[in-house]
Each structure stands twice: as structure tokens, then as C-alpha cells.
mmCIF file of C-alpha atoms in Angstrom:
data_model
loop_
_atom_site.group_PDB
_atom_site.id
_atom_site.type_symbol
_atom_site.label_atom_id
_atom_site.label_comp_id
_atom_site.label_asym_id
_atom_site.label_seq_id
_atom_site.Cartn_x
_atom_site.Cartn_y
_atom_site.Cartn_z
ATOM 1 C CA LEU Y 1 26.650 96.881 190.269
ATOM 2 C CA THR Y 2 28.592 93.941 191.672
ATOM 3 C CA HIS Y 3 27.615 90.643 193.271
ATOM 4 C CA GLU Y 4 27.322 92.422 196.649
ATOM 5 C CA GLY Y 5 24.708 94.778 195.222
ATOM 6 C CA ALA Y 6 22.861 91.866 193.659
ATOM 7 C CA ALA Y 7 22.747 90.172 197.066
ATOM 8 C CA THR Y 8 21.223 93.304 198.576
ATOM 9 C CA LEU Y 9 18.609 93.458 195.813
ATOM 10 C CA ALA Y 10 17.804 89.776 196.347
ATOM 11 C CA ARG Y 11 16.743 90.575 199.919
ATOM 12 C CA SER Y 12 14.634 93.582 198.890
ATOM 13 C CA GLY Y 13 11.399 91.769 198.054
ATOM 14 C CA LEU Y 14 11.315 92.989 194.446
ATOM 15 C CA LEU Y 15 9.271 90.881 192.029
ATOM 16 C CA SER Y 16 10.764 92.200 188.783
ATOM 17 C CA LEU Y 17 14.317 93.331 188.048
ATOM 18 C CA ASN Y 18 16.304 94.379 184.999
ATOM 19 C CA ILE Y 19 19.949 94.211 185.996
ATOM 20 C CA SER Y 20 21.392 94.039 182.474
ATOM 21 C CA ASN Y 21 24.914 95.261 181.699
ATOM 22 C CA ASN Y 22 26.186 94.869 185.266
ATOM 23 C CA SER Y 23 29.034 92.584 186.297
ATOM 24 C CA ILE Y 24 27.216 90.502 188.909
ATOM 25 C CA GLY Y 25 28.788 87.219 187.778
ATOM 26 C CA ASP Y 26 27.922 83.812 189.184
ATOM 27 C CA LEU Y 27 27.976 85.017 192.798
ATOM 28 C CA GLY Y 28 25.385 87.704 192.088
ATOM 29 C CA ALA Y 29 23.257 85.326 190.042
ATOM 30 C CA THR Y 30 23.307 82.786 192.869
ATOM 31 C CA ALA Y 31 22.232 85.484 195.325
ATOM 32 C CA LEU Y 32 19.347 86.468 193.043
ATOM 33 C CA ALA Y 33 18.387 82.811 192.675
ATOM 34 C CA ASN Y 34 17.466 82.853 196.361
ATOM 35 C CA SER Y 35 14.968 85.687 195.877
ATOM 36 C CA ARG Y 36 11.235 85.781 195.149
ATOM 37 C CA LEU Y 37 11.687 87.421 191.750
ATOM 38 C CA LYS Y 38 9.147 86.540 189.082
ATOM 39 C CA THR Y 39 10.996 88.339 186.275
ATOM 40 C CA LEU Y 40 14.751 88.739 185.927
ATOM 41 C CA ILE Y 41 16.438 90.328 182.946
ATOM 42 C CA ALA Y 42 20.180 89.745 183.379
ATOM 43 C CA SER Y 43 21.596 90.224 179.907
ATOM 44 C CA ASN Y 44 25.362 90.798 179.608
ATOM 45 C CA CYS Y 45 26.099 90.311 183.325
ATOM 46 C CA ASP Y 46 29.169 88.030 183.191
ATOM 47 C CA ILE Y 47 27.068 85.074 184.364
ATOM 48 C CA GLY Y 48 28.446 81.605 183.677
ATOM 49 C CA ASN Y 49 27.189 78.043 183.965
ATOM 50 C CA ALA Y 50 27.088 78.017 187.780
ATOM 51 C CA GLY Y 51 24.977 81.175 187.986
ATOM 52 C CA SER Y 52 22.721 79.969 185.203
ATOM 53 C CA ALA Y 53 22.137 76.663 186.995
ATOM 54 C CA SER Y 54 21.294 78.451 190.250
ATOM 55 C CA LEU Y 55 18.778 80.716 188.530
ATOM 56 C CA SER Y 56 17.237 77.797 186.647
ATOM 57 C CA ALA Y 57 16.516 76.086 189.964
ATOM 58 C CA ASN Y 58 14.493 79.070 191.251
ATOM 59 C CA LYS Y 59 10.827 78.028 191.392
ATOM 60 C CA THR Y 60 9.354 81.551 191.450
ATOM 61 C CA LEU Y 61 10.957 82.849 188.239
ATOM 62 C CA GLU Y 62 8.465 82.994 185.387
ATOM 63 C CA LYS Y 63 10.634 84.999 182.984
ATOM 64 C CA LEU Y 64 14.424 84.786 182.813
ATOM 65 C CA ASP Y 65 16.632 86.469 180.202
ATOM 66 C CA LEU Y 66 20.311 85.523 180.310
ATOM 67 C CA SER Y 67 21.142 86.575 176.751
ATOM 68 C CA GLU Y 68 24.599 87.927 175.921
ATOM 69 C CA ASN Y 69 26.262 86.129 178.836
ATOM 70 C CA GLU Y 70 29.126 84.650 176.840
ATOM 71 C CA ASN Y 71 30.353 82.447 179.695
ATOM 72 C CA ILE Y 72 27.247 80.243 179.551
ATOM 73 C CA THR Y 73 27.967 77.190 177.414
#
């Protein structure tokens, strides 16, 4: 799954998503940050600081797992 697929999922209305082990990167993370997700598991997804910051600003997320994203410092 790429950032384009993540953008499509962001528009789907899902409340919970495990997208682990997909290369969505910062662009995909930013797309998902604009969703209504309550739970996002995005372990090992090539997300960096920009994507992490976007997701952290999402007010609807109650659970966020960004483990194993080595580009987050």
C-alpha cells in the first residue's frame, strides 16, 4: 500500500485501521491525519517526523501506534 492508497482509506469513514508494514510514508500519514480514525496502528510504515506531527495533531485519534518507524527522531 502506498500513500495514494492511504489517502483513499482516509476518505472511507473507517474508525479503526491497522496499516502496519506498508510504505505509506509521510504523505500517507498526513492523509490519514485528516480522517476520523479513532485507532491507527501504523508500525513500520516509513513514517518520519512530518507524518508523525500530522497524526499527533488529529483530535479524533484515541490510540496511535507508530512503533518501528525508524525515521521518527
